[in-house]
């Protein structure tokens, strides 16, 4: 599994030109480690994955991060390492989506902490929804080649072929639905304008600009898309 995490970590740093020394694979919470005993009950009892954030009221600037993956996610990702992307089954592709999203959360939090900026949960989920699509598309097209058909196939997988967890509160469900809808609109517009109209440099500039916007700016940006 670690090799997949390393690939995603490198890809997101390259995608957004992130100048950070932190590597996601070094923050994975290993079983039976000291950090594993501090995982919240809700994460340890069935949640697929989570970025664990810890700080004290006395010193909120001292933040400790960890990335938790459940046993099923680890097993699915481990199987993927020996399968060509074109043959990745639905279950394993879903696992990759989960891993990509959590690594997105990790780096987004690090980026905002370093910039001393606040982060909302909606902002985090919105960027995570966008990133998991972009990262999966990037990994798959490395072996299958870039095409609009591949874009549409992964778009369908990420934004439509999933189910919500059954233990979500109404507030969580509303936030996830909003993040999914906003991200879907952003990615669809990106796909519609990317092929034949923008160079790779223009695409990266577009994505990097959006990445560094605040939540209000991101939502305003998407609301103005055609």
PDB file of N, CA, C and O in Angstrom, residues 15-82:
ATOM      1  N   UNK A  15       1.220  18.476  -8.937  1.00  0.00           N
ATOM      2  CA  UNK A  15       0.023  19.102  -9.490  1.00  0.00           C
ATOM      3  C   UNK A  15      -0.128  20.537  -9.015  1.00  0.00           C
ATOM      4  O   UNK A  15      -0.404  21.449  -9.811  1.00  0.00           O
ATOM      5  N   UNK A  16       0.078  20.758  -7.711  1.00  0.00           N
ATOM      6  CA  UNK A  16      -0.153  22.086  -7.142  1.00  0.00           C
ATOM      7  C   UNK A  16       1.134  22.835  -6.808  1.00  0.00           C
ATOM      8  O   UNK A  16       1.082  23.886  -6.172  1.00  0.00           O
ATOM      9  N   UNK A  17       2.268  22.270  -7.228  1.00  0.00           N
ATOM     10  CA  UNK A  17       3.555  22.921  -6.976  1.00  0.00           C
ATOM     11  C   UNK A  17       3.716  23.235  -5.484  1.00  0.00           C
ATOM     12  O   UNK A  17       4.030  24.375  -5.101  1.00  0.00           O
ATOM     13  N   UNK A  18       3.504  22.223  -4.649  1.00  0.00           N
ATOM     14  CA  UNK A  18       3.583  22.393  -3.202  1.00  0.00           C
ATOM     15  C   UNK A  18       5.027  22.242  -2.743  1.00  0.00           C
ATOM     16  O   UNK A  18       5.666  21.215  -2.981  1.00  0.00           O
ATOM     17  N   UNK A  19       5.526  23.249  -2.083  1.00  0.00           N
ATOM     18  CA  UNK A  19       6.898  23.232  -1.586  1.00  0.00           C
ATOM     19  C   UNK A  19       6.879  22.821  -0.116  1.00  0.00           C
ATOM     20  O   UNK A  19       6.963  23.655   0.785  1.00  0.00           O
ATOM     21  N   UNK A  20       6.719  21.525   0.118  1.00  0.00           N
ATOM     22  CA  UNK A  20       6.645  21.016   1.484  1.00  0.00           C
ATOM     23  C   UNK A  20       7.564  19.808   1.632  1.00  0.00           C
ATOM     24  O   UNK A  20       7.761  19.037   0.693  1.00  0.00           O
ATOM     25  N   UNK A  21       8.107  19.655   2.821  1.00  0.00           N
ATOM     26  CA  UNK A  21       8.984  18.514   3.084  1.00  0.00           C
ATOM     27  C   UNK A  21       8.201  17.328   3.632  1.00  0.00           C
ATOM     28  O   UNK A  21       8.708  16.203   3.644  1.00  0.00           O
ATOM     29  N   UNK A  22       6.981  17.563   4.097  1.00  0.00           N
ATOM     30  CA  UNK A  22       6.173  16.483   4.677  1.00  0.00           C
ATOM     31  C   UNK A  22       5.775  15.483   3.596  1.00  0.00           C
ATOM     32  O   UNK A  22       5.334  15.869   2.507  1.00  0.00           O
ATOM     33  N   UNK A  23       5.903  14.196   3.913  1.00  0.00           N
ATOM     34  CA  UNK A  23       5.529  13.129   2.985  1.00  0.00           C
ATOM     35  C   UNK A  23       4.426  12.308   3.636  1.00  0.00           C
ATOM     36  O   UNK A  23       4.566  11.841   4.777  1.00  0.00           O
ATOM     37  N   UNK A  24       3.331  12.144   2.917  1.00  0.00           N
ATOM     38  CA  UNK A  24       2.149  11.498   3.480  1.00  0.00           C
ATOM     39  C   UNK A  24       2.449  10.119   4.038  1.00  0.00           C
ATOM     40  O   UNK A  24       1.901   9.722   5.080  1.00  0.00           O
ATOM     41  N   UNK A  25       3.330   9.370   3.363  1.00  0.00           N
ATOM     42  CA  UNK A  25       3.601   8.005   3.809  1.00  0.00           C
ATOM     43  C   UNK A  25       4.214   7.956   5.208  1.00  0.00           C
ATOM     44  O   UNK A  25       4.106   6.946   5.905  1.00  0.00           O
ATOM     45  N   UNK A  26       4.844   9.054   5.631  1.00  0.00           N
ATOM     46  CA  UNK A  26       5.449   9.093   6.958  1.00  0.00           C
ATOM     47  C   UNK A  26       4.432   9.406   8.051  1.00  0.00           C
ATOM     48  O   UNK A  26       4.778   9.365   9.245  1.00  0.00           O
ATOM     49  N   UNK A  27       3.199   9.715   7.669  1.00  0.00           N
ATOM     50  CA  UNK A  27       2.168  10.069   8.646  1.00  0.00           C
ATOM     51  C   UNK A  27       1.067   9.009   8.749  1.00  0.00           C
ATOM     52  O   UNK A  27       0.072   9.211   9.441  1.00  0.00           O
ATOM     53  N   UNK A  28       1.239   7.894   8.047  1.00  0.00           N
ATOM     54  CA  UNK A  28       0.260   6.812   8.148  1.00  0.00           C
ATOM     55  C   UNK A  28       0.306   6.224   9.549  1.00  0.00           C
ATOM     56  O   UNK A  28       1.386   5.937  10.078  1.00  0.00           O
ATOM     57  N   UNK A  29      -0.835   6.059  10.147  1.00  0.00           N
ATOM     58  CA  UNK A  29      -0.921   5.506  11.500  1.00  0.00           C
ATOM     59  C   UNK A  29      -0.841   3.986  11.403  1.00  0.00           C
ATOM     60  O   UNK A  29      -1.751   3.338  10.899  1.00  0.00           O
ATOM     61  N   UNK A  30       0.267   3.434  11.875  1.00  0.00           N
ATOM     62  CA  UNK A  30       0.489   1.998  11.797  1.00  0.00           C
ATOM     63  C   UNK A  30      -0.204   1.276  12.952  1.00  0.00           C
ATOM     64  O   UNK A  30      -0.314   1.823  14.050  1.00  0.00           O
ATOM     65  N   UNK A  31      -0.666   0.033  12.719  1.00  0.00           N
ATOM     66  CA  UNK A  31      -1.298  -0.742  13.794  1.00  0.00           C
ATOM     67  C   UNK A  31      -0.348  -0.923  14.977  1.00  0.00           C
ATOM     68  O   UNK A  31       0.860  -1.072  14.796  1.00  0.00           O
ATOM     69  N   UNK A  32      -0.912  -0.888  16.168  1.00  0.00           N
ATOM     70  CA  UNK A  32      -0.180  -1.133  17.412  1.00  0.00           C
ATOM     71  C   UNK A  32       0.864  -0.060  17.741  1.00  0.00           C
ATOM     72  O   UNK A  32       1.679  -0.244  18.655  1.00  0.00           O
ATOM     73  N   UNK A  33       0.865   1.035  16.977  1.00  0.00           N
ATOM     74  CA  UNK A  33       1.775   2.130  17.308  1.00  0.00           C
ATOM     75  C   UNK A  33       1.166   2.975  18.424  1.00  0.00           C
ATOM     76  O   UNK A  33      -0.023   2.871  18.734  1.00  0.00           O
ATOM     77  N   UNK A  34       1.989   3.822  19.011  1.00  0.00           N
ATOM     78  CA  UNK A  34       1.494   4.692  20.080  1.00  0.00           C
ATOM     79  C   UNK A  34       0.389   5.602  19.563  1.00  0.00           C
ATOM     80  O   UNK A  34      -0.623   5.838  20.238  1.00  0.00           O
ATOM     81  N   UNK A  35       0.555   6.089  18.339  1.00  0.00           N
ATOM     82  CA  UNK A  35      -0.445   6.993  17.762  1.00  0.00           C
ATOM     83  C   UNK A  35      -1.759   6.267  17.484  1.00  0.00           C
ATOM     84  O   UNK A  35      -2.839   6.854  17.563  1.00  0.00           O
ATOM     85  N   UNK A  36      -1.683   4.966  17.168  1.00  0.00           N
ATOM     86  CA  UNK A  36      -2.909   4.222  16.862  1.00  0.00           C
ATOM     87  C   UNK A  36      -3.831   4.142  18.062  1.00  0.00           C
ATOM     88  O   UNK A  36      -5.043   3.998  17.920  1.00  0.00           O
ATOM     89  N   UNK A  37      -3.274   4.237  19.250  1.00  0.00           N
ATOM     90  CA  UNK A  37      -4.101   4.148  20.462  1.00  0.00           C
ATOM     91  C   UNK A  37      -4.825   5.452  20.757  1.00  0.00           C
ATOM     92  O   UNK A  37      -5.631   5.531  21.686  1.00  0.00           O
ATOM     93  N   UNK A  38      -4.538   6.494  19.983  1.00  0.00           N
ATOM     94  CA  UNK A  38      -5.205   7.778  20.190  1.00  0.00           C
ATOM     95  C   UNK A  38      -6.260   8.056  19.126  1.00  0.00           C
ATOM     96  O   UNK A  38      -6.856   9.124  19.111  1.00  0.00           O
ATOM     97  N   UNK A  39      -6.502   7.082  18.222  1.00  0.00           N
ATOM     98  CA  UNK A  39      -7.500   7.279  17.176  1.00  0.00           C
ATOM     99  C   UNK A  39      -8.893   7.374  17.801  1.00  0.00           C
ATOM    100  O   UNK A  39      -9.261   6.553  18.643  1.00  0.00           O
ATOM    101  N   UNK A  40      -9.686   8.368  17.405  1.00  0.00           N
ATOM    102  CA  UNK A  40     -11.051   8.478  17.932  1.00  0.00           C
ATOM    103  C   UNK A  40     -11.853   7.208  17.682  1.00  0.00           C
ATOM    104  O   UNK A  40     -11.658   6.514  16.685  1.00  0.00           O
ATOM    105  N   UNK A  41     -12.767   6.915  18.579  1.00  0.00           N
ATOM    106  CA  UNK A  41     -13.562   5.690  18.494  1.00  0.00           C
ATOM    107  C   UNK A  41     -14.292   5.588  17.171  1.00  0.00           C
ATOM    108  O   UNK A  41     -14.352   4.531  16.549  1.00  0.00           O
ATOM    109  N   UNK A  42     -14.840   6.713  16.678  1.00  0.00           N
ATOM    110  CA  UNK A  42     -15.629   6.662  15.446  1.00  0.00           C
ATOM    111  C   UNK A  42     -14.774   6.272  14.246  1.00  0.00           C
ATOM    112  O   UNK A  42     -15.268   5.675  13.293  1.00  0.00           O
ATOM    113  N   UNK A  43     -13.479   6.613  14.265  1.00  0.00           N
ATOM    114  CA  UNK A  43     -12.603   6.233  13.166  1.00  0.00           C
ATOM    115  C   UNK A  43     -12.215   4.769  13.256  1.00  0.00           C
ATOM    116  O   UNK A  43     -12.142   4.070  12.256  1.00  0.00           O
ATOM    117  N   UNK A  44     -11.972   4.294  14.465  1.00  0.00           N
ATOM    118  CA  UNK A  44     -11.519   2.921  14.648  1.00  0.00           C
ATOM    119  C   UNK A  44     -12.640   1.905  14.477  1.00  0.00           C
ATOM    120  O   UNK A  44     -12.389   0.718  14.307  1.00  0.00           O
ATOM    121  N   UNK A  45     -13.881   2.355  14.507  1.00  0.00           N
ATOM    122  CA  UNK A  45     -15.005   1.412  14.468  1.00  0.00           C
ATOM    123  C   UNK A  45     -15.772   1.499  13.162  1.00  0.00           C
ATOM    124  O   UNK A  45     -16.950   1.819  13.135  1.00  0.00           O
ATOM    125  N   UNK A  46     -15.065   1.290  12.043  1.00  0.00           N
ATOM    126  CA  UNK A  46     -15.766   1.147  10.777  1.00  0.00           C
ATOM    127  C   UNK A  46     -15.519   2.220   9.755  1.00  0.00           C
ATOM    128  O   UNK A  46     -15.851   2.048   8.592  1.00  0.00           O
ATOM    129  N   UNK A  47     -14.965   3.357  10.135  1.00  0.00           N
ATOM    130  CA  UNK A  47     -14.709   4.404   9.155  1.00  0.00           C
ATOM    131  C   UNK A  47     -13.607   3.947   8.215  1.00  0.00           C
ATOM    132  O   UNK A  47     -12.589   3.391   8.639  1.00  0.00           O
ATOM    133  N   UNK A  48     -13.767   4.192   6.920  1.00  0.00           N
ATOM    134  CA  UNK A  48     -12.790   3.713   5.942  1.00  0.00           C
ATOM    135  C   UNK A  48     -11.431   4.370   6.115  1.00  0.00           C
ATOM    136  O   UNK A  48     -10.390   3.716   6.013  1.00  0.00           O
ATOM    137  N   UNK A  49     -11.438   5.675   6.346  1.00  0.00           N
ATOM    138  CA  UNK A  49     -10.189   6.418   6.439  1.00  0.00           C
ATOM    139  C   UNK A  49     -10.468   7.786   7.048  1.00  0.00           C
ATOM    140  O   UNK A  49     -11.609   8.252   7.056  1.00  0.00           O
ATOM    141  N   UNK A  50      -9.414   8.428   7.533  1.00  0.00           N
ATOM    142  CA  UNK A  50      -9.574   9.758   8.115  1.00  0.00           C
ATOM    143  C   UNK A  50      -8.201  10.374   8.330  1.00  0.00           C
ATOM    144  O   UNK A  50      -7.216   9.663   8.553  1.00  0.00           O
ATOM    145  N   UNK A  51      -8.159  11.701   8.251  1.00  0.00           N
ATOM    146  CA  UNK A  51      -6.986  12.434   8.702  1.00  0.00           C
ATOM    147  C   UNK A  51      -7.271  12.856  10.137  1.00  0.00           C
ATOM    148  O   UNK A  51      -8.264  13.534  10.409  1.00  0.00           O
ATOM    149  N   UNK A  52      -6.425  12.420  11.056  1.00  0.00           N
ATOM    150  CA  UNK A  52      -6.605  12.717  12.475  1.00  0.00           C
ATOM    151  C   UNK A  52      -5.822  13.976  12.808  1.00  0.00           C
ATOM    152  O   UNK A  52      -4.606  14.045  12.562  1.00  0.00           O
ATOM    153  N   UNK A  53      -6.509  14.984  13.341  1.00  0.00           N
ATOM    154  CA  UNK A  53      -5.887  16.252  13.698  1.00  0.00           C
ATOM    155  C   UNK A  53      -5.965  16.419  15.205  1.00  0.00           C
ATOM    156  O   UNK A  53      -7.046  16.351  15.789  1.00  0.00           O
ATOM    157  N   UNK A  54      -4.817  16.644  15.847  1.00  0.00           N
ATOM    158  CA  UNK A  54      -4.791  16.823  17.294  1.00  0.00           C
ATOM    159  C   UNK A  54      -4.031  18.092  17.659  1.00  0.00           C
ATOM    160  O   UNK A  54      -2.967  18.368  17.103  1.00  0.00           O
ATOM    161  N   UNK A  55      -4.614  18.850  18.572  1.00  0.00           N
ATOM    162  CA  UNK A  55      -3.940  20.026  19.116  1.00  0.00           C
ATOM    163  C   UNK A  55      -4.569  20.318  20.468  1.00  0.00           C
ATOM    164  O   UNK A  55      -5.638  19.795  20.810  1.00  0.00           O
ATOM    165  N   UNK A  56      -3.910  21.151  21.258  1.00  0.00           N
ATOM    166  CA  UNK A  56      -4.431  21.494  22.575  1.00  0.00           C
ATOM    167  C   UNK A  56      -4.902  22.939  22.576  1.00  0.00           C
ATOM    168  O   UNK A  56      -4.417  23.769  21.798  1.00  0.00           O
ATOM    169  N   UNK A  57      -5.840  23.243  23.458  1.00  0.00           N
ATOM    170  CA  UNK A  57      -6.347  24.608  23.561  1.00  0.00           C
ATOM    171  C   UNK A  57      -5.251  25.568  24.011  1.00  0.00           C
ATOM    172  O   UNK A  57      -5.249  26.745  23.650  1.00  0.00           O
ATOM    173  N   UNK A  58      -4.302  25.043  24.795  1.00  0.00           N
ATOM    174  CA  UNK A  58      -3.222  25.889  25.290  1.00  0.00           C
ATOM    175  C   UNK A  58      -2.274  26.302  24.169  1.00  0.00           C
ATOM    176  O   UNK A  58      -1.719  27.396  24.180  1.00  0.00           O
ATOM    177  N   UNK A  59      -2.080  25.422  23.188  1.00  0.00           N
ATOM    178  CA  UNK A  59      -1.157  25.725  22.088  1.00  0.00           C
ATOM    179  C   UNK A  59      -1.723  25.196  20.778  1.00  0.00           C
ATOM    180  O   UNK A  59      -1.263  24.187  20.242  1.00  0.00           O
ATOM    181  N   UNK A  60      -2.748  25.878  20.233  1.00  0.00           N
ATOM    182  CA  UNK A  60      -3.394  25.405  18.994  1.00  0.00           C
ATOM    183  C   UNK A  60      -2.479  25.431  17.782  1.00  0.00           C
ATOM    184  O   UNK A  60      -2.796  24.836  16.760  1.00  0.00           O
ATOM    185  N   UNK A  61      -1.346  26.131  17.878  1.00  0.00           N
ATOM    186  CA  UNK A  61      -0.421  26.178  16.749  1.00  0.00           C
ATOM    187  C   UNK A  61       0.413  24.900  16.646  1.00  0.00           C
ATOM    188  O   UNK A  61       1.025  24.634  15.603  1.00  0.00           O
ATOM    189  N   UNK A  62       0.432  24.109  17.709  1.00  0.00           N
ATOM    190  CA  UNK A  62       1.186  22.854  17.721  1.00  0.00           C
ATOM    191  C   UNK A  62       0.244  21.729  17.293  1.00  0.00           C
ATOM    192  O   UNK A  62      -0.466  21.155  18.118  1.00  0.00           O
ATOM    193  N   UNK A  63       0.235  21.421  16.004  1.00  0.00           N
ATOM    194  CA  UNK A  63      -0.730  20.482  15.441  1.00  0.00           C
ATOM    195  C   UNK A  63      -0.047  19.160  15.108  1.00  0.00           C
ATOM    196  O   UNK A  63       1.050  19.144  14.525  1.00  0.00           O
ATOM    197  N   UNK A  64      -0.699  18.071  15.474  1.00  0.00           N
ATOM    198  CA  UNK A  64      -0.187  16.732  15.172  1.00  0.00           C
ATOM    199  C   UNK A  64      -1.152  16.067  14.187  1.00  0.00           C
ATOM    200  O   UNK A  64      -2.354  15.998  14.443  1.00  0.00           O
ATOM    201  N   UNK A  65      -0.623  15.607  13.048  1.00  0.00           N
ATOM    202  CA  UNK A  65      -1.451  14.989  12.029  1.00  0.00           C
ATOM    203  C   UNK A  65      -1.111  13.503  11.878  1.00  0.00           C
ATOM    204  O   UNK A  65       0.029  13.095  12.053  1.00  0.00           O
ATOM    205  N   UNK A  66      -2.123  12.728  11.529  1.00  0.00           N
ATOM    206  CA  UNK A  66      -1.928  11.329  11.207  1.00  0.00           C
ATOM    207  C   UNK A  66      -2.965  10.904  10.185  1.00  0.00           C
ATOM    208  O   UNK A  66      -4.054  11.484  10.111  1.00  0.00           O
ATOM    209  N   UNK A  67      -2.633   9.928   9.347  1.00  0.00           N
ATOM    210  CA  UNK A  67      -3.560   9.446   8.314  1.00  0.00           C
ATOM    211  C   UNK A  67      -3.931   8.008   8.641  1.00  0.00           C
ATOM    212  O   UNK A  67      -3.065   7.125   8.683  1.00  0.00           O
ATOM    213  N   UNK A  68      -5.217   7.790   8.892  1.00  0.00           N
ATOM    214  CA  UNK A  68      -5.713   6.463   9.262  1.00  0.00           C
ATOM    215  C   UNK A  68      -6.423   5.813   8.079  1.00  0.00           C
ATOM    216  O   UNK A  68      -7.252   6.445   7.416  1.00  0.00           O
ATOM    217  N   UNK A  69      -6.070   4.553   7.801  1.00  0.00           N
ATOM    218  CA  UNK A  69      -6.762   3.755   6.791  1.00  0.00           C
ATOM    219  C   UNK A  69      -7.253   2.463   7.433  1.00  0.00           C
ATOM    220  O   UNK A  69      -6.503   1.790   8.146  1.00  0.00           O
ATOM    221  N   UNK A  70      -8.519   2.136   7.179  1.00  0.00           N
ATOM    222  CA  UNK A  70      -9.080   0.899   7.701  1.00  0.00           C
ATOM    223  C   UNK A  70      -8.495  -0.320   7.002  1.00  0.00           C
ATOM    224  O   UNK A  70      -7.900  -0.230   5.934  1.00  0.00           O
ATOM    225  N   UNK A  71      -8.707  -1.495   7.609  1.00  0.00           N
ATOM    226  CA  UNK A  71      -8.127  -2.738   7.090  1.00  0.00           C
ATOM    227  C   UNK A  71      -8.593  -3.056   5.675  1.00  0.00           C
ATOM    228  O   UNK A  71      -7.813  -3.547   4.858  1.00  0.00           O
ATOM    229  N   UNK A  72      -9.885  -2.804   5.370  1.00  0.00           N
ATOM    230  CA  UNK A  72     -10.399  -3.125   4.039  1.00  0.00           C
ATOM    231  C   UNK A  72      -9.757  -2.266   2.970  1.00  0.00           C
ATOM    232  O   UNK A  72      -9.428  -2.747   1.880  1.00  0.00           O
ATOM    233  N   UNK A  73      -9.569  -0.986   3.263  1.00  0.00           N
ATOM    234  CA  UNK A  73      -8.914  -0.086   2.311  1.00  0.00           C
ATOM    235  C   UNK A  73      -7.488  -0.563   2.057  1.00  0.00           C
ATOM    236  O   UNK A  73      -7.016  -0.614   0.913  1.00  0.00           O
ATOM    237  N   UNK A  74      -6.789  -0.914   3.097  1.00  0.00           N
ATOM    238  CA  UNK A  74      -5.407  -1.390   2.947  1.00  0.00           C
ATOM    239  C   UNK A  74      -5.355  -2.641   2.075  1.00  0.00           C
ATOM    240  O   UNK A  74      -4.492  -2.773   1.201  1.00  0.00           O
ATOM    241  N   UNK A  75      -6.282  -3.561   2.308  1.00  0.00           N
ATOM    242  CA  UNK A  75      -6.296  -4.810   1.534  1.00  0.00           C
ATOM    243  C   UNK A  75      -6.599  -4.538   0.062  1.00  0.00           C
ATOM    244  O   UNK A  75      -5.954  -5.108  -0.830  1.00  0.00           O
ATOM    245  N   UNK A  76      -7.582  -3.684  -0.198  1.00  0.00           N
ATOM    246  CA  UNK A  76      -7.951  -3.375  -1.585  1.00  0.00           C
ATOM    247  C   UNK A  76      -6.803  -2.694  -2.329  1.00  0.00           C
ATOM    248  O   UNK A  76      -6.514  -3.019  -3.490  1.00  0.00           O
ATOM    249  N   UNK A  77      -6.140  -1.740  -1.668  1.00  0.00           N
ATOM    250  CA  UNK A  77      -5.028  -1.028  -2.297  1.00  0.00           C
ATOM    251  C   UNK A  77      -3.849  -1.964  -2.541  1.00  0.00           C
ATOM    252  O   UNK A  77      -3.183  -1.899  -3.586  1.00  0.00           O
ATOM    253  N   UNK A  78      -3.596  -2.851  -1.609  1.00  0.00           N
ATOM    254  CA  UNK A  78      -2.489  -3.792  -1.770  1.00  0.00           C
ATOM    255  C   UNK A  78      -2.700  -4.677  -2.989  1.00  0.00           C
ATOM    256  O   UNK A  78      -1.747  -4.993  -3.718  1.00  0.00           O
ATOM    257  N   UNK A  79      -3.950  -5.082  -3.260  1.00  0.00           N
ATOM    258  CA  UNK A  79      -4.242  -5.893  -4.439  1.00  0.00           C
ATOM    259  C   UNK A  79      -4.015  -5.100  -5.723  1.00  0.00           C
ATOM    260  O   UNK A  79      -3.599  -5.652  -6.740  1.00  0.00           O
ATOM    261  N   UNK A  80      -4.279  -3.803  -5.675  1.00  0.00           N
ATOM    262  CA  UNK A  80      -4.147  -2.967  -6.873  1.00  0.00           C
ATOM    263  C   UNK A  80      -2.713  -2.892  -7.365  1.00  0.00           C
ATOM    264  O   UNK A  80      -2.470  -2.699  -8.552  1.00  0.00           O
ATOM    265  N   UNK A  81      -1.758  -3.028  -6.464  1.00  0.00           N
ATOM    266  CA  UNK A  81      -0.362  -2.818  -6.832  1.00  0.00           C
ATOM    267  C   UNK A  81       0.127  -3.826  -7.861  1.00  0.00           C
ATOM    268  O   UNK A  81       1.121  -3.591  -8.531  1.00  0.00           O
ATOM    269  N   UNK A  82      -0.574  -4.962  -7.982  1.00  0.00           N
ATOM    270  CA  UNK A  82      -0.156  -5.981  -8.945  1.00  0.00           C
ATOM    271  C   UNK A  82      -1.088  -6.055 -10.160  1.00  0.00           C
ATOM    272  O   UNK A  82      -0.997  -6.974 -10.961  1.00  0.00           O
TER     273      UNK A  82
END
